[in-house]
Amino acid sequence: MAETKKLLRALAGERLPVPPVWMMRQAGRYLPEYRATRAQAGDFLSLCYNPELAAEVTLQPIRRYGFDAAILFADILLIPDALGADLWFVTGEGPRLSTVTSERDFAALKGAGDIHDHLAPVYETVRILARELPAETALIGFAGAPWTVATYMIAGRSTPDQGPAHALKAENTALFEALLERLTEATIEYLSAQVAAGAEVVKLFDSWAGSLKGADFDRYALAPAKRIIAELKARHPGLPVIAFPREAGQKYVGFARATGADCVALDNSVRPEWAAAHVQCDGCVQGNLASSHMVTGGRALIAETRRVVEAFSGGPHIFNLGHGITPDADPENVRLMVETVRSMPVR
Ligand code: 1CP
């Protein structure tokens, strides 16, 4: 049967007259219905581990906007939680974790194969979504890439420059690499279980890849992605993978080829015209409207949305933002973006 889901067609390398569209953090605080369900769950982590409510918030933006893809509602920090780190969220500030900076901390972590009991509610969310999503909507599972997750585990919180992780990498390389290895294995286990539960695509978020330079980027961003993708594709032949080495800059060139990713997601620090010439030549790209337009709206939103669609119109493209939508965004601007993408003259 010919594939009918537009997202899967783009990921298979097809250039579509109208690109599929979805949005990072599309289930989130800018939506009043999300805030209501989160209040019902009590707090953010309880929402992540409640399959019915997590499925509900995943579906909310699909009902509202008819996006071509739904992304599982969960968080990249559920892996450290499942490995036995303490995790909590401080309202208005973000995540806090117990830190891993010594051999003793590392020895207390669970093995990669021991995460599934803890993460069973997430797999149940995927099963509910696979059942309830409209036939034309693709289901994306995800995990954080090992480097990005390690930056939170080492620092115990979000850091502007990933300083503590860079310090451990320099001062105790063996421990740092052991942590990345554990995370690589756990990520393979976690994503593989999401696929078994019904995820049709997986995305690897390396949000802090941009702070790895030169050989460090190849060793700690590119190599783990390559290994995760190879193992997932061995276990699930034909599984499409989106990689997001955020702020990789010049390192976006050749990243898909080097890692085996079917698509690279672009942040908005790269010009779409440049990326069309240097990245899209290897296959599908995703991106890359600045999320600030979801706050400001108006003619600039329309003009920049058209510019992104135009720039990538020569090849396979998935329309998205360059990073997650922010809580201060206006839901009506999201509608304007989707309408603009879908009402452009057919190419
Ligand atoms: O208060 C709230 O309700 C929580 C806000 C929130 C949300 C909606 C957090 C806390 N996580 C999420 C969900 C989430 N996180 C999804 C769900 C699906 C969707 O996109 O709709 C996804 C894919 C993520 C991924 C995620 N979490 C990333 C990678 C993508 C990115 O934004 O770069 C990262 C870095 C996180 C960590 C995280 N989770 C939440 C916060 C506040 C943070 C820290 C972010 C930072 O360090 O700046």
Short mmCIF file of C-alpha atoms and ligand atoms in Angstrom, two decimals:
data_model
loop_
_atom_site.label_atom_id
_atom_site.label_comp_id
_atom_site.label_asym_id
_atom_site.label_seq_id
_atom_site.Cartn_x
_atom_site.Cartn_y
_atom_site.Cartn_z
CA MET A 1 0.00 0.00 0.00
CA ALA A 2 1.31 3.45 -0.88
CA GLU A 3 2.29 5.46 2.21
CA THR A 4 -0.37 8.06 3.00
CA LYS A 5 1.24 9.83 5.97
CA LYS A 6 2.94 12.91 4.61
CA LEU A 7 5.61 12.95 7.30
CA LEU A 8 6.72 9.41 6.43
CA ARG A 9 6.76 10.25 2.73
CA ALA A 10 9.05 13.24 3.31
CA LEU A 11 11.31 11.11 5.51
CA ALA A 12 11.53 8.55 2.70
CA GLY A 13 12.97 11.33 0.53
CA GLU A 14 9.88 12.47 -1.32
CA ARG A 15 9.53 16.15 -2.25
CA LEU A 16 5.89 17.07 -1.53
CA PRO A 17 3.98 20.00 -3.03
CA VAL A 18 3.00 21.09 0.50
CA PRO A 19 5.46 20.06 3.23
CA PRO A 20 4.19 18.22 6.32
CA VAL A 21 4.17 20.46 9.39
CA TRP A 22 4.49 19.98 13.15
CA MET A 23 6.12 21.97 15.93
CA MET A 24 8.67 21.25 18.67
CA ARG A 25 6.98 21.54 22.12
CA GLN A 26 3.61 21.63 20.35
CA ALA A 27 2.05 20.20 23.51
CA GLY A 28 3.02 22.87 25.99
CA ARG A 29 2.31 25.82 28.18
CA TYR A 30 1.19 28.21 25.39
CA LEU A 31 -2.03 26.11 25.17
CA PRO A 32 -4.72 26.70 27.83
CA GLU A 33 -5.91 23.09 27.49
CA TYR A 34 -2.36 21.87 28.27
CA ARG A 35 -2.21 24.03 31.40
CA ALA A 36 -5.57 22.62 32.52
CA THR A 37 -4.48 18.99 32.06
CA ARG A 38 -1.14 19.66 33.77
CA ALA A 39 -3.01 21.13 36.75
CA GLN A 40 -5.19 18.03 36.81
CA ALA A 41 -2.07 15.81 36.85
CA GLY A 42 -0.58 17.86 39.72
CA ASP A 43 2.88 18.50 38.32
CA PHE A 44 4.95 18.02 35.18
CA LEU A 45 6.50 14.63 36.06
CA SER A 46 3.16 13.19 37.17
CA LEU A 47 1.82 14.24 33.77
CA CYS A 48 4.71 12.45 32.00
CA TYR A 49 4.03 9.22 33.92
CA ASN A 50 0.21 9.28 33.54
CA PRO A 51 -0.51 7.51 30.22
CA GLU A 52 -4.10 8.76 29.80
CA LEU A 53 -3.23 12.39 30.53
CA ALA A 54 0.08 12.30 28.60
CA ALA A 55 -1.81 10.93 25.59
CA GLU A 56 -4.44 13.64 26.05
CA VAL A 57 -1.90 16.50 25.93
CA THR A 58 -0.18 14.88 22.93
CA LEU A 59 -3.52 14.91 21.09
CA GLN A 60 -4.52 18.49 22.02
CA PRO A 61 -2.42 20.28 19.35
CA ILE A 62 -3.45 17.67 16.75
CA ARG A 63 -7.13 18.46 17.38
CA ARG A 64 -6.51 22.19 17.33
CA TYR A 65 -4.26 22.47 14.26
CA GLY A 66 -4.31 19.12 12.42
CA PHE A 67 -0.50 18.79 12.48
CA ASP A 68 0.95 16.02 10.29
CA ALA A 69 2.79 14.51 13.27
CA ALA A 70 2.23 14.01 16.98
CA ILE A 71 5.22 13.81 19.32
CA LEU A 72 4.94 11.63 22.38
CA PHE A 73 4.55 13.75 25.51
CA ALA A 74 7.47 12.90 27.79
CA ASP A 75 10.85 14.45 28.55
CA ILE A 76 14.50 13.74 27.81
CA LEU A 77 15.19 13.65 31.56
CA LEU A 78 13.05 10.55 32.13
CA ILE A 79 16.12 8.45 31.24
CA PRO A 80 18.23 9.78 34.15
CA ASP A 81 15.15 9.28 36.34
CA ALA A 82 14.89 5.65 35.17
CA LEU A 83 18.63 5.14 35.75
CA GLY A 84 18.06 6.09 39.38
CA ALA A 85 19.03 9.77 39.53
CA ASP A 86 16.68 11.94 41.59
CA LEU A 87 14.75 14.32 39.35
CA TRP A 88 12.37 17.13 40.18
CA PHE A 89 11.18 20.33 38.50
CA VAL A 90 11.24 23.71 40.21
CA THR A 91 8.38 25.86 38.91
CA GLY A 92 9.68 28.79 36.89
CA GLU A 93 13.27 27.50 37.02
CA GLY A 94 13.42 24.08 35.37
CA PRO A 95 14.84 20.67 36.17
CA ARG A 96 16.97 19.65 39.15
CA LEU A 97 18.80 16.31 39.38
CA SER A 98 21.17 14.58 41.76
CA THR A 99 24.61 14.91 40.13
CA VAL A 100 26.96 12.30 38.66
CA THR A 101 30.53 13.56 39.13
CA SER A 102 32.35 10.64 40.79
CA GLU A 103 32.88 6.92 40.28
CA ARG A 104 30.68 6.41 43.32
CA ASP A 105 27.77 8.35 41.78
CA PHE A 106 28.20 6.41 38.56
CA ALA A 107 28.27 3.04 40.33
CA ALA A 108 24.87 3.83 41.89
CA LEU A 109 23.19 4.11 38.47
CA LYS A 110 21.13 1.25 37.14
CA GLY A 111 22.06 -0.74 34.04
CA ALA A 112 20.65 0.24 30.64
CA GLY A 113 18.53 -2.91 30.57
CA ASP A 114 16.91 -2.06 33.91
CA ILE A 115 15.02 1.07 32.85
CA HIS A 116 11.89 -0.51 31.41
CA ASP A 117 9.81 -1.01 34.57
CA HIS A 118 10.19 2.67 35.40
CA LEU A 119 9.39 3.74 31.85
CA ALA A 120 6.44 1.37 31.33
CA PRO A 121 3.90 4.25 31.61
CA VAL A 122 5.63 6.01 28.69
CA TYR A 123 5.31 2.89 26.52
CA GLU A 124 1.63 2.74 27.51
CA THR A 125 1.20 6.37 26.36
CA VAL A 126 2.65 5.35 22.97
CA ARG A 127 0.20 2.44 22.72
CA ILE A 128 -2.77 4.70 23.46
CA LEU A 129 -1.59 7.20 20.84
CA ALA A 130 -1.01 4.54 18.19
CA ARG A 131 -4.68 3.61 18.68
CA GLU A 132 -6.19 7.07 18.88
CA LEU A 133 -4.34 9.24 16.40
CA PRO A 134 -6.03 10.11 13.09
CA ALA A 135 -4.95 7.84 10.22
CA GLU A 136 -2.97 10.63 8.51
CA THR A 137 -0.95 11.63 11.60
CA ALA A 138 2.48 10.10 12.17
CA LEU A 139 3.64 9.30 15.71
CA ILE A 140 7.12 10.45 16.72
CA GLY A 141 8.93 8.96 19.73
CA PHE A 142 12.04 10.65 21.09
CA ALA A 143 14.96 10.71 23.48
CA GLY A 144 17.72 13.13 24.34
CA ALA A 145 21.12 12.40 22.83
CA PRO A 146 23.73 11.10 25.32
CA TRP A 147 25.77 14.34 25.45
CA THR A 148 22.74 16.56 26.10
CA VAL A 149 21.34 14.25 28.79
CA ALA A 150 24.82 13.97 30.36
CA THR A 151 25.05 17.78 30.66
CA TYR A 152 21.99 17.72 32.95
CA MET A 153 23.19 14.67 34.92
CA ILE A 154 26.62 16.13 35.56
CA ALA A 155 25.49 19.67 36.47
CA GLY A 156 22.23 18.67 38.15
CA ARG A 157 20.42 21.38 36.20
CA SER A 158 20.29 23.35 32.96
CA THR A 159 23.52 25.27 32.30
CA PRO A 160 24.11 28.15 29.86
CA ASP A 161 27.46 26.82 28.59
CA GLN A 162 27.47 23.19 29.78
CA GLY A 163 30.53 24.10 31.87
CA PRO A 164 30.37 21.26 34.43
CA ALA A 165 30.08 18.62 31.66
CA HIS A 166 33.03 20.11 29.77
CA ALA A 167 35.00 20.14 33.03
CA LEU A 168 34.31 16.46 33.77
CA LYS A 169 35.18 15.58 30.16
CA ALA A 170 38.60 17.23 30.67
CA GLU A 171 39.30 16.11 34.25
CA ASN A 172 37.95 12.55 34.29
CA THR A 173 37.54 11.50 30.68
CA ALA A 174 37.09 7.82 31.58
CA LEU A 175 34.14 8.56 33.87
CA PHE A 176 32.63 10.99 31.37
CA GLU A 177 32.90 8.40 28.60
CA ALA A 178 31.46 5.66 30.83
CA LEU A 179 28.43 7.88 31.48
CA LEU A 180 27.99 8.57 27.75
CA GLU A 181 28.27 4.84 27.07
CA ARG A 182 25.56 4.03 29.66
CA LEU A 183 23.33 6.72 28.17
CA THR A 184 23.93 5.44 24.64
CA GLU A 185 22.84 1.94 25.66
CA ALA A 186 19.84 3.21 27.64
CA THR A 187 18.75 5.38 24.71
CA ILE A 188 18.82 2.41 22.35
CA GLU A 189 16.74 0.39 24.85
CA TYR A 190 14.26 3.23 25.42
CA LEU A 191 13.72 4.15 21.76
CA SER A 192 13.50 0.53 20.73
CA ALA A 193 10.72 -0.02 23.29
CA GLN A 194 8.89 3.09 22.02
CA VAL A 195 9.01 1.66 18.49
CA ALA A 196 7.78 -1.72 19.71
CA ALA A 197 4.84 0.12 21.34
CA GLY A 198 3.91 1.94 18.11
CA ALA A 199 6.19 4.95 17.47
CA GLU A 200 6.71 5.24 13.69
CA VAL A 201 9.61 7.69 13.72
CA VAL A 202 12.14 8.55 16.40
CA LYS A 203 13.89 11.84 17.01
CA LEU A 204 17.16 12.30 18.87
CA PHE A 205 17.42 15.72 20.56
CA ASP A 206 21.03 16.89 20.98
CA SER A 207 20.05 20.34 22.18
CA TRP A 208 23.56 21.21 23.42
CA ALA A 209 25.54 19.69 20.51
CA GLY A 210 26.62 23.21 19.52
CA SER A 211 28.94 23.51 22.52
CA LEU A 212 31.02 20.52 21.34
CA LYS A 213 33.76 21.72 19.00
CA GLY A 214 35.99 19.95 16.47
CA ALA A 215 36.96 16.40 17.43
CA ASP A 216 34.74 16.58 20.55
CA PHE A 217 31.71 17.03 18.30
CA ASP A 218 32.66 13.96 16.26
CA ARG A 219 33.38 11.86 19.35
CA TYR A 220 30.50 12.86 21.62
CA ALA A 221 27.68 14.01 19.29
CA LEU A 222 28.23 12.31 15.94
CA ALA A 223 29.57 8.90 17.07
CA PRO A 224 26.83 8.17 19.67
CA ALA A 225 24.13 9.23 17.17
CA LYS A 226 25.65 6.91 14.56
CA ARG A 227 25.69 4.00 17.00
CA ILE A 228 22.14 4.57 18.25
CA ILE A 229 20.78 4.88 14.71
CA ALA A 230 22.62 1.78 13.44
CA GLU A 231 21.37 -0.33 16.34
CA LEU A 232 17.77 0.93 16.04
CA LYS A 233 17.71 0.29 12.30
CA ALA A 234 19.14 -3.21 12.86
CA ARG A 235 16.33 -3.95 15.33
CA HIS A 236 13.61 -2.14 13.35
CA PRO A 237 14.43 -2.24 9.62
CA GLY A 238 13.16 0.83 7.76
CA LEU A 239 12.65 2.92 10.92
CA PRO A 240 13.05 6.62 10.01
CA VAL A 241 15.20 8.70 12.36
CA ILE A 242 15.38 12.48 12.74
CA ALA A 243 18.58 13.85 14.32
CA PHE A 244 18.73 17.32 15.89
CA PRO A 245 22.33 18.38 16.58
CA ARG A 246 21.20 21.86 17.58
CA GLU A 247 23.56 24.72 16.71
CA ALA A 248 25.93 22.37 14.91
CA GLY A 249 26.56 25.13 12.32
CA GLN A 250 29.01 23.89 9.66
CA LYS A 251 28.83 20.45 11.29
CA TYR A 252 25.31 20.07 9.89
CA VAL A 253 27.00 19.42 6.53
CA GLY A 254 27.28 15.67 6.03
CA PHE A 255 25.75 14.86 9.47
CA ALA A 256 22.92 12.76 7.99
CA ARG A 257 25.31 10.78 5.79
CA ALA A 258 27.80 10.23 8.62
CA THR A 259 25.19 9.08 11.17
CA GLY A 260 22.64 7.32 8.96
CA ALA A 261 19.87 9.75 9.98
CA ASP A 262 17.03 10.09 7.47
CA CYS A 263 16.55 13.75 8.31
CA VAL A 264 18.40 16.47 10.18
CA ALA A 265 16.47 19.12 12.08
CA LEU A 266 17.86 22.62 11.65
CA ASP A 267 17.87 25.35 14.29
CA ASN A 268 17.29 28.93 13.22
CA SER A 269 20.91 30.03 13.38
CA VAL A 270 21.39 28.58 9.88
CA ARG A 271 19.96 30.37 6.86
CA PRO A 272 17.44 28.17 5.02
CA GLU A 273 18.96 29.06 1.65
CA TRP A 274 22.39 27.89 2.86
CA ALA A 275 20.96 24.70 4.36
CA ALA A 276 19.05 23.92 1.16
CA ALA A 277 22.33 23.99 -0.76
CA HIS A 278 24.59 22.27 1.77
CA VAL A 279 22.44 19.99 3.93
CA GLN A 280 19.26 19.18 1.98
CA CYS A 281 21.43 17.84 -0.86
CA ASP A 282 21.82 14.71 1.35
CA GLY A 283 18.07 14.20 1.95
CA CYS A 284 15.21 15.40 4.09
CA VAL A 285 15.62 18.41 6.38
CA GLN A 286 13.32 19.72 9.09
CA GLY A 287 12.92 23.33 10.20
CA ASN A 288 13.54 26.14 10.75
CA LEU A 289 11.30 29.14 11.44
CA ALA A 290 12.40 31.15 14.49
CA SER A 291 10.01 30.38 17.36
CA SER A 292 9.90 34.12 18.25
CA HIS A 293 7.44 34.53 15.34
CA MET A 294 4.91 32.54 17.38
CA VAL A 295 5.03 35.42 19.88
CA THR A 296 5.16 38.36 17.46
CA GLY A 297 2.97 37.08 14.57
CA GLY A 298 1.80 39.42 11.82
CA ARG A 299 3.32 40.05 8.41
CA ALA A 300 6.81 39.02 9.48
CA LEU A 301 5.50 35.58 10.48
CA ILE A 302 3.83 35.15 7.08
CA ALA A 303 6.87 36.39 5.14
CA GLU A 304 9.38 34.23 7.04
CA THR A 305 7.15 31.14 6.88
CA ARG A 306 6.94 31.55 3.10
CA ARG A 307 10.68 32.09 2.89
CA VAL A 308 11.41 28.80 4.70
CA VAL A 309 8.92 26.84 2.54
CA GLU A 310 10.35 28.42 -0.65
CA ALA A 311 13.97 27.82 0.32
CA PHE A 312 13.41 24.10 0.88
CA SER A 313 10.93 23.59 -1.97
CA GLY A 314 13.49 21.82 -4.16
CA GLY A 315 13.67 18.67 -2.01
CA PRO A 316 12.19 16.71 0.90
CA HIS A 317 11.26 19.02 3.79
CA ILE A 318 9.33 18.92 7.05
CA PHE A 319 8.21 22.36 8.18
CA ASN A 320 8.97 23.09 11.86
CA LEU A 321 10.39 25.73 14.15
CA GLY A 322 14.13 26.01 14.82
CA HIS A 323 13.54 25.20 18.50
CA GLY A 324 10.58 24.67 20.84
CA ILE A 325 7.63 27.05 20.97
CA THR A 326 7.78 29.24 24.10
CA PRO A 327 5.05 29.61 26.78
CA ASP A 328 4.39 33.27 25.80
CA ALA A 329 3.41 32.30 22.21
CA ASP A 330 -0.07 33.19 20.94
CA PRO A 331 -2.01 30.07 19.81
CA GLU A 332 -3.52 32.17 16.97
CA ASN A 333 -0.04 32.73 15.52
CA VAL A 334 0.41 28.96 15.30
CA ARG A 335 -2.81 28.78 13.31
CA LEU A 336 -1.56 31.54 11.01
CA MET A 337 1.71 29.64 10.44
CA VAL A 338 -0.07 26.38 9.58
CA GLU A 339 -2.50 28.18 7.24
CA THR A 340 0.38 30.00 5.55
CA VAL A 341 2.29 26.75 4.89
CA ARG A 342 -0.81 25.00 3.58
CA SER A 343 -2.11 27.84 1.41
CA MET A 344 1.06 28.53 -0.54
CA PRO A 345 0.79 28.16 -4.31
CA VAL A 346 1.42 24.52 -5.19
CA ARG A 347 4.97 24.13 -6.48
O1 1CP B 1 6.16 23.17 33.14
C1 1CP B 1 5.87 22.43 32.20
O2 1CP B 1 4.71 22.09 31.89
C2 1CP B 1 7.05 21.84 31.55
C3 1CP B 1 7.60 22.42 30.31
C4 1CP B 1 8.12 21.21 29.58
C5 1CP B 1 7.47 20.53 28.54
C6 1CP B 1 6.17 20.89 27.87
C7 1CP B 1 9.29 20.47 29.89
C8 1CP B 1 10.24 20.74 31.00
N1 1CP B 1 9.37 19.39 29.05
C9 1CP B 1 8.28 19.38 28.21
C10 1CP B 1 7.94 18.34 27.23
C11 1CP B 1 8.96 17.96 26.24
N2 1CP B 1 10.32 18.09 26.41
C12 1CP B 1 8.71 17.32 25.03
C13 1CP B 1 7.31 16.83 24.64
C14 1CP B 1 6.77 16.86 23.36
C15 1CP B 1 6.57 18.16 22.61
O3 1CP B 1 7.53 18.62 21.95
O4 1CP B 1 5.43 18.67 22.59
C16 1CP B 1 9.95 17.17 24.38
C17 1CP B 1 10.24 16.60 23.01
C18 1CP B 1 10.95 17.63 25.28
C19 1CP B 1 12.39 17.58 25.03
C20 1CP B 1 13.33 18.27 25.94
N3 1CP B 1 13.28 18.40 27.32
C21 1CP B 1 14.55 18.82 25.52
C22 1CP B 1 15.06 18.74 24.10
C23 1CP B 1 14.45 19.76 23.21
C24 1CP B 1 14.80 21.19 23.51
O5 1CP B 1 13.88 21.93 23.87
O6 1CP B 1 15.98 21.56 23.32
C25 1CP B 1 15.21 19.34 26.64
C26 1CP B 1 16.55 20.04 26.67
C27 1CP B 1 14.39 19.07 27.78
C28 1CP B 1 14.72 19.36 29.21
C29 1CP B 1 13.69 20.19 29.87
N4 1CP B 1 12.40 19.80 30.07
C30 1CP B 1 11.68 20.81 30.64
C31 1CP B 1 12.56 21.89 30.86
C32 1CP B 1 12.19 23.20 31.48
C33 1CP B 1 13.82 21.50 30.39
C34 1CP B 1 15.11 22.29 30.45
C35 1CP B 1 15.31 23.11 29.21
C36 1CP B 1 16.60 23.91 29.29
O7 1CP B 1 17.59 23.44 29.82
O8 1CP B 1 16.57 25.05 28.79
#
